[in-house]
Amino acid sequence: MNTWLLTLQNSNSPTYDMMIFFHDFTMIILIFITMMILFIMMMMMKNKLINRFLLQGHSIELIWTIMPMFILVFIAMPSLQILYLTDELHNNKLTIKTIGHQWYWSYEYSDFMNMEFDSFMIPENQLTMNEFRLLDVDNRCILPFKFPIRMLTTSMDVIHAWTVPALGIKMDSTPGRLNQTMLFMNRPGLFFGQCSEICGTNHSFMPIVIESTNFINFKNWLIYFINNN
């Protein structure tokens, strides 16, 4: 986890890889448009673009109508592809349900009996040297990497948002409704997120921690949890 990060977080999912590509692709187009407009304005200020057909000319009107149309098409194509892929669920082998409360998260491993727990932020006076202030929790959501997972989310009170930037996930947790998405992680590690919907007084104090590990460690953790609860 990088501190004082000015760019996007490093990706840990194929979906977020595509989102980063789309961001960079769109920024190139925006920089090109900005520089072109700046150049035209500077030329006009120097009186080098004086043309009696400029203000009421069919050619210039045709150009500034067709060019934005093509630009919007180039932006829309990758955007629609990512939108479709984030909603597509295929060959999922594990289902995790996350429930938002004021102000903590609870997790249900729906494929296993009695497999659920609450996840609270660790208070500042209980943190150890290797834990992050306002980001670490007492019970992490442990998941296997390189394993297709279906994520479900809902809420018990108000609207929350289950958000983990490094995984490219931001789902609204709405009372009385189940939202779902696909999660596939590329590598092990700790990945932090927070509720991204203003949900009340302690909105800033309900973080999310995903611990990505290999399937053997995940299975051992499941056996330990089931035997001790």
mmCIF file of C-alpha atoms in Angstrom:
data_model
loop_
_atom_site.group_PDB
_atom_site.id
_atom_site.type_symbol
_atom_site.label_atom_id
_atom_site.label_comp_id
_atom_site.label_asym_id
_atom_site.label_seq_id
_atom_site.Cartn_x
_atom_site.Cartn_y
_atom_site.Cartn_z
ATOM 1 C CA MET A 1 0.000 0.000 0.000
ATOM 2 C CA ASN A 2 1.519 3.329 -1.116
ATOM 3 C CA THR A 3 1.167 6.459 0.990
ATOM 4 C CA TRP A 4 0.552 9.895 -0.526
ATOM 5 C CA LEU A 5 -0.590 8.267 -3.741
ATOM 6 C CA LEU A 6 -1.317 10.722 -6.562
ATOM 7 C CA THR A 7 -2.193 8.133 -9.223
ATOM 8 C CA LEU A 8 -4.565 5.170 -9.324
ATOM 9 C CA GLN A 9 -3.822 2.210 -7.063
ATOM 10 C CA ASN A 10 -2.028 -0.825 -8.463
ATOM 11 C CA SER A 11 -4.499 -3.246 -9.972
ATOM 12 C CA ASN A 12 -5.219 -6.719 -8.587
ATOM 13 C CA SER A 13 -8.038 -7.772 -10.917
ATOM 14 C CA PRO A 14 -8.604 -8.016 -14.680
ATOM 15 C CA THR A 15 -11.554 -5.625 -14.382
ATOM 16 C CA TYR A 16 -9.446 -2.908 -12.784
ATOM 17 C CA ASP A 17 -6.734 -3.454 -15.438
ATOM 18 C CA MET A 18 -9.322 -2.509 -18.065
ATOM 19 C CA MET A 19 -10.500 0.466 -16.004
ATOM 20 C CA ILE A 20 -6.937 1.804 -15.772
ATOM 21 C CA PHE A 21 -6.492 1.373 -19.539
ATOM 22 C CA PHE A 22 -9.770 3.220 -20.135
ATOM 23 C CA HIS A 23 -8.691 6.030 -17.797
ATOM 24 C CA ASP A 24 -5.340 6.458 -19.575
ATOM 25 C CA PHE A 25 -6.954 6.225 -23.016
ATOM 26 C CA THR A 26 -9.545 8.872 -22.145
ATOM 27 C CA MET A 27 -6.928 11.156 -20.593
ATOM 28 C CA ILE A 28 -4.890 11.061 -23.834
ATOM 29 C CA ILE A 29 -7.964 12.191 -25.775
ATOM 30 C CA LEU A 30 -8.719 14.957 -23.242
ATOM 31 C CA ILE A 31 -5.125 16.224 -23.324
ATOM 32 C CA PHE A 32 -5.216 16.294 -27.130
ATOM 33 C CA ILE A 33 -8.482 18.289 -27.117
ATOM 34 C CA THR A 34 -7.186 20.706 -24.471
ATOM 35 C CA MET A 35 -3.922 21.326 -26.314
ATOM 36 C CA MET A 36 -5.714 21.821 -29.631
ATOM 37 C CA ILE A 37 -8.131 24.379 -28.139
ATOM 38 C CA LEU A 38 -5.240 26.159 -26.386
ATOM 39 C CA PHE A 39 -3.314 26.344 -29.661
ATOM 40 C CA ILE A 40 -6.336 27.726 -31.549
ATOM 41 C CA MET A 41 -6.969 30.349 -28.843
ATOM 42 C CA MET A 42 -3.320 31.464 -28.908
ATOM 43 C CA MET A 43 -3.395 31.744 -32.694
ATOM 44 C CA MET A 44 -6.595 33.823 -32.526
ATOM 45 C CA MET A 45 -5.044 36.119 -29.928
ATOM 46 C CA LYS A 46 -2.148 36.689 -32.341
ATOM 47 C CA ASN A 47 -4.632 37.466 -35.142
ATOM 48 C CA LYS A 48 -3.316 34.612 -37.264
ATOM 49 C CA LEU A 49 -6.673 32.858 -37.739
ATOM 50 C CA ILE A 50 -8.684 35.690 -39.244
ATOM 51 C CA ASN A 51 -11.001 34.385 -41.910
ATOM 52 C CA ARG A 52 -14.198 36.004 -43.181
ATOM 53 C CA PHE A 53 -15.800 32.532 -43.514
ATOM 54 C CA LEU A 54 -14.878 31.391 -39.983
ATOM 55 C CA LEU A 55 -17.971 32.524 -38.055
ATOM 56 C CA GLN A 56 -20.680 31.544 -40.525
ATOM 57 C CA GLY A 57 -19.037 28.817 -42.568
ATOM 58 C CA HIS A 58 -20.579 25.421 -43.282
ATOM 59 C CA SER A 59 -17.158 23.734 -43.339
ATOM 60 C CA ILE A 60 -16.183 24.694 -39.797
ATOM 61 C CA GLU A 61 -19.657 23.787 -38.499
ATOM 62 C CA LEU A 62 -19.360 20.381 -40.165
ATOM 63 C CA ILE A 63 -15.942 19.809 -38.596
ATOM 64 C CA TRP A 64 -16.931 20.714 -35.036
ATOM 65 C CA THR A 65 -20.038 18.526 -35.312
ATOM 66 C CA ILE A 66 -18.429 15.395 -36.785
ATOM 67 C CA MET A 67 -15.193 15.412 -34.740
ATOM 68 C CA PRO A 68 -16.915 15.286 -31.302
ATOM 69 C CA MET A 69 -19.152 12.500 -32.604
ATOM 70 C CA PHE A 70 -16.142 10.331 -33.499
ATOM 71 C CA ILE A 71 -14.427 11.176 -30.207
ATOM 72 C CA LEU A 72 -17.507 10.109 -28.211
ATOM 73 C CA VAL A 73 -17.681 6.831 -30.163
ATOM 74 C CA PHE A 74 -14.013 6.068 -29.383
ATOM 75 C CA ILE A 75 -14.656 6.749 -25.698
ATOM 76 C CA ALA A 76 -17.957 4.840 -25.573
ATOM 77 C CA MET A 77 -16.686 1.543 -27.023
ATOM 78 C CA PRO A 78 -14.244 0.578 -24.222
ATOM 79 C CA SER A 79 -16.595 2.066 -21.630
ATOM 80 C CA LEU A 80 -19.505 -0.162 -22.700
ATOM 81 C CA GLN A 81 -17.214 -3.189 -22.817
ATOM 82 C CA ILE A 82 -16.094 -2.655 -19.209
ATOM 83 C CA LEU A 83 -19.685 -1.991 -18.105
ATOM 84 C CA TYR A 84 -20.795 -5.282 -19.658
ATOM 85 C CA LEU A 85 -17.906 -7.294 -18.171
ATOM 86 C CA THR A 86 -18.492 -5.962 -14.642
ATOM 87 C CA ASP A 87 -22.072 -7.277 -14.800
ATOM 88 C CA GLU A 88 -21.132 -10.611 -16.378
ATOM 89 C CA LEU A 89 -20.996 -13.611 -14.014
ATOM 90 C CA HIS A 90 -19.452 -16.786 -15.380
ATOM 91 C CA ASN A 91 -18.352 -20.058 -13.784
ATOM 92 C CA ASN A 92 -18.330 -18.740 -10.204
ATOM 93 C CA LYS A 93 -17.066 -21.235 -7.648
ATOM 94 C CA LEU A 94 -17.636 -19.263 -4.419
ATOM 95 C CA THR A 95 -20.270 -16.816 -3.177
ATOM 96 C CA ILE A 96 -19.609 -14.175 -0.529
ATOM 97 C CA LYS A 97 -22.328 -11.928 0.876
ATOM 98 C CA THR A 98 -21.387 -8.657 2.539
ATOM 99 C CA ILE A 99 -23.958 -6.754 4.609
ATOM 100 C CA GLY A 100 -23.618 -3.104 5.576
ATOM 101 C CA HIS A 101 -24.612 -1.913 9.051
ATOM 102 C CA GLN A 102 -24.258 1.380 10.895
ATOM 103 C CA TRP A 103 -21.268 1.285 11.104
ATOM 104 C CA TYR A 104 -19.555 -1.997 10.321
ATOM 105 C CA TRP A 105 -19.647 -4.832 7.786
ATOM 106 C CA SER A 106 -20.681 -8.436 8.225
ATOM 107 C CA TYR A 107 -19.759 -11.284 5.880
ATOM 108 C CA GLU A 108 -21.541 -14.516 5.038
ATOM 109 C CA TYR A 109 -19.824 -17.352 3.208
ATOM 110 C CA SER A 110 -23.025 -18.633 1.660
ATOM 111 C CA ASP A 111 -21.598 -21.970 0.474
ATOM 112 C CA PHE A 112 -20.833 -23.077 4.058
ATOM 113 C CA MET A 113 -23.150 -23.564 7.028
ATOM 114 C CA ASN A 114 -22.901 -21.091 9.948
ATOM 115 C CA MET A 115 -20.043 -19.264 8.248
ATOM 116 C CA GLU A 116 -20.584 -15.598 9.084
ATOM 117 C CA PHE A 117 -18.852 -12.903 11.127
ATOM 118 C CA ASP A 118 -18.809 -9.164 11.781
ATOM 119 C CA SER A 119 -15.923 -6.930 10.798
ATOM 120 C CA PHE A 120 -15.291 -3.826 12.946
ATOM 121 C CA MET A 121 -12.596 -1.194 12.608
ATOM 122 C CA ILE A 122 -9.788 -1.627 15.145
ATOM 123 C CA PRO A 123 -9.793 1.354 17.570
ATOM 124 C CA GLU A 124 -6.704 3.533 17.453
ATOM 125 C CA ASN A 125 -5.639 2.625 21.005
ATOM 126 C CA GLN A 126 -5.601 -1.097 20.106
ATOM 127 C CA LEU A 127 -3.507 -0.898 16.939
ATOM 128 C CA THR A 128 -0.184 -2.717 16.688
ATOM 129 C CA MET A 129 2.873 -1.467 14.800
ATOM 130 C CA ASN A 130 2.012 -3.315 11.559
ATOM 131 C CA GLU A 131 -1.619 -2.152 11.331
ATOM 132 C CA PHE A 132 -3.071 0.869 9.559
ATOM 133 C CA ARG A 133 -5.017 3.558 11.399
ATOM 134 C CA LEU A 134 -8.698 3.805 10.332
ATOM 135 C CA LEU A 135 -8.197 1.002 7.789
ATOM 136 C CA ASP A 136 -7.581 -2.264 9.654
ATOM 137 C CA VAL A 137 -10.374 -4.468 10.988
ATOM 138 C CA ASP A 138 -10.596 -7.183 13.615
ATOM 139 C CA ASN A 139 -11.930 -9.824 11.169
ATOM 140 C CA ARG A 140 -10.656 -9.675 7.600
ATOM 141 C CA CYS A 141 -12.523 -11.095 4.632
ATOM 142 C CA ILE A 142 -10.184 -13.888 3.517
ATOM 143 C CA LEU A 143 -10.506 -15.017 -0.100
ATOM 144 C CA PRO A 144 -8.463 -17.150 -2.516
ATOM 145 C CA PHE A 145 -6.746 -15.513 -5.468
ATOM 146 C CA LYS A 146 -7.083 -16.762 -9.059
ATOM 147 C CA PHE A 147 -10.509 -18.070 -8.100
ATOM 148 C CA PRO A 148 -13.792 -16.738 -9.570
ATOM 149 C CA ILE A 149 -15.965 -15.351 -6.755
ATOM 150 C CA ARG A 150 -19.474 -13.914 -6.818
ATOM 151 C CA MET A 151 -19.836 -10.947 -4.458
ATOM 152 C CA LEU A 152 -23.307 -10.088 -3.148
ATOM 153 C CA THR A 153 -24.056 -7.027 -1.074
ATOM 154 C CA THR A 154 -27.025 -5.541 0.749
ATOM 155 C CA SER A 155 -27.711 -3.379 3.799
ATOM 156 C CA MET A 156 -29.662 -3.709 7.033
ATOM 157 C CA ASP A 157 -30.384 -0.010 7.585
ATOM 158 C CA VAL A 158 -29.301 2.761 5.180
ATOM 159 C CA ILE A 159 -27.486 2.777 1.827
ATOM 160 C CA HIS A 160 -23.805 1.861 2.094
ATOM 161 C CA ALA A 161 -21.262 1.155 -0.668
ATOM 162 C CA TRP A 162 -18.834 -1.779 -0.579
ATOM 163 C CA THR A 163 -15.734 -0.386 -2.269
ATOM 164 C CA VAL A 164 -12.246 -1.812 -2.784
ATOM 165 C CA PRO A 165 -10.348 0.380 -5.297
ATOM 166 C CA ALA A 166 -7.524 -2.096 -6.043
ATOM 167 C CA LEU A 167 -10.118 -4.675 -7.145
ATOM 168 C CA GLY A 168 -12.141 -2.228 -9.229
ATOM 169 C CA ILE A 169 -15.290 -2.788 -7.139
ATOM 170 C CA LYS A 170 -17.793 -0.204 -5.943
ATOM 171 C CA MET A 171 -21.221 -1.678 -5.213
ATOM 172 C CA ASP A 172 -24.133 0.059 -3.522
ATOM 173 C CA SER A 173 -25.420 -1.860 -0.502
ATOM 174 C CA THR A 174 -29.124 -1.051 -0.613
ATOM 175 C CA PRO A 175 -31.707 -2.190 1.980
ATOM 176 C CA GLY A 176 -34.062 -4.807 0.560
ATOM 177 C CA ARG A 177 -31.977 -5.341 -2.575
ATOM 178 C CA LEU A 178 -29.104 -7.655 -3.567
ATOM 179 C CA ASN A 179 -26.417 -6.286 -5.874
ATOM 180 C CA GLN A 180 -23.776 -8.588 -7.306
ATOM 181 C CA THR A 181 -20.508 -8.501 -9.189
ATOM 182 C CA MET A 182 -17.641 -10.790 -10.128
ATOM 183 C CA LEU A 183 -14.355 -10.801 -8.224
ATOM 184 C CA PHE A 184 -11.146 -12.360 -9.517
ATOM 185 C CA MET A 185 -7.832 -11.502 -7.840
ATOM 186 C CA ASN A 186 -4.475 -11.908 -9.567
ATOM 187 C CA ARG A 187 -2.123 -12.155 -6.593
ATOM 188 C CA PRO A 188 -1.994 -12.476 -2.792
ATOM 189 C CA GLY A 189 -1.914 -9.480 -0.488
ATOM 190 C CA LEU A 190 -3.934 -7.104 1.670
ATOM 191 C CA PHE A 191 -6.366 -4.780 -0.060
ATOM 192 C CA PHE A 192 -8.157 -1.971 1.744
ATOM 193 C CA GLY A 193 -11.404 -0.185 1.048
ATOM 194 C CA GLN A 194 -14.031 1.913 2.784
ATOM 195 C CA CYS A 195 -17.733 2.609 2.616
ATOM 196 C CA SER A 196 -18.195 5.117 -0.222
ATOM 197 C CA GLU A 197 -21.728 6.217 0.559
ATOM 198 C CA ILE A 198 -22.381 8.901 3.193
ATOM 199 C CA CYS A 199 -24.278 6.735 5.678
ATOM 200 C CA GLY A 200 -24.238 8.694 8.908
ATOM 201 C CA THR A 201 -22.042 9.864 11.762
ATOM 202 C CA ASN A 202 -19.461 7.061 11.651
ATOM 203 C CA HIS A 203 -19.361 6.737 7.871
ATOM 204 C CA SER A 204 -15.573 7.169 7.903
ATOM 205 C CA PHE A 205 -15.075 4.339 10.378
ATOM 206 C CA MET A 206 -16.314 1.218 8.563
ATOM 207 C CA PRO A 207 -13.312 0.049 6.518
ATOM 208 C CA ILE A 208 -13.016 -3.094 4.383
ATOM 209 C CA VAL A 209 -10.003 -5.410 4.355
ATOM 210 C CA ILE A 210 -9.626 -8.217 1.824
ATOM 211 C CA GLU A 211 -6.862 -10.723 2.535
ATOM 212 C CA SER A 212 -6.011 -12.604 -0.647
ATOM 213 C CA THR A 213 -4.250 -15.941 -0.164
ATOM 214 C CA ASN A 214 -3.807 -19.268 -1.935
ATOM 215 C CA PHE A 215 -6.570 -21.841 -1.885
ATOM 216 C CA ILE A 216 -4.824 -24.201 0.591
ATOM 217 C CA ASN A 217 -4.475 -21.448 3.204
ATOM 218 C CA PHE A 218 -8.055 -20.392 2.542
ATOM 219 C CA LYS A 219 -9.289 -23.964 3.087
ATOM 220 C CA ASN A 220 -7.287 -24.296 6.319
ATOM 221 C CA TRP A 221 -8.745 -21.012 7.575
ATOM 222 C CA LEU A 222 -12.273 -22.241 6.771
ATOM 223 C CA ILE A 223 -11.725 -25.477 8.703
ATOM 224 C CA TYR A 224 -10.289 -23.581 11.676
ATOM 225 C CA PHE A 225 -13.139 -21.058 11.683
ATOM 226 C CA ILE A 226 -15.888 -23.693 11.442
ATOM 227 C CA ASN A 227 -14.340 -25.841 14.182
ATOM 228 C CA ASN A 228 -13.977 -22.904 16.574
ATOM 229 C CA ASN A 229 -17.373 -21.268 16.113
#
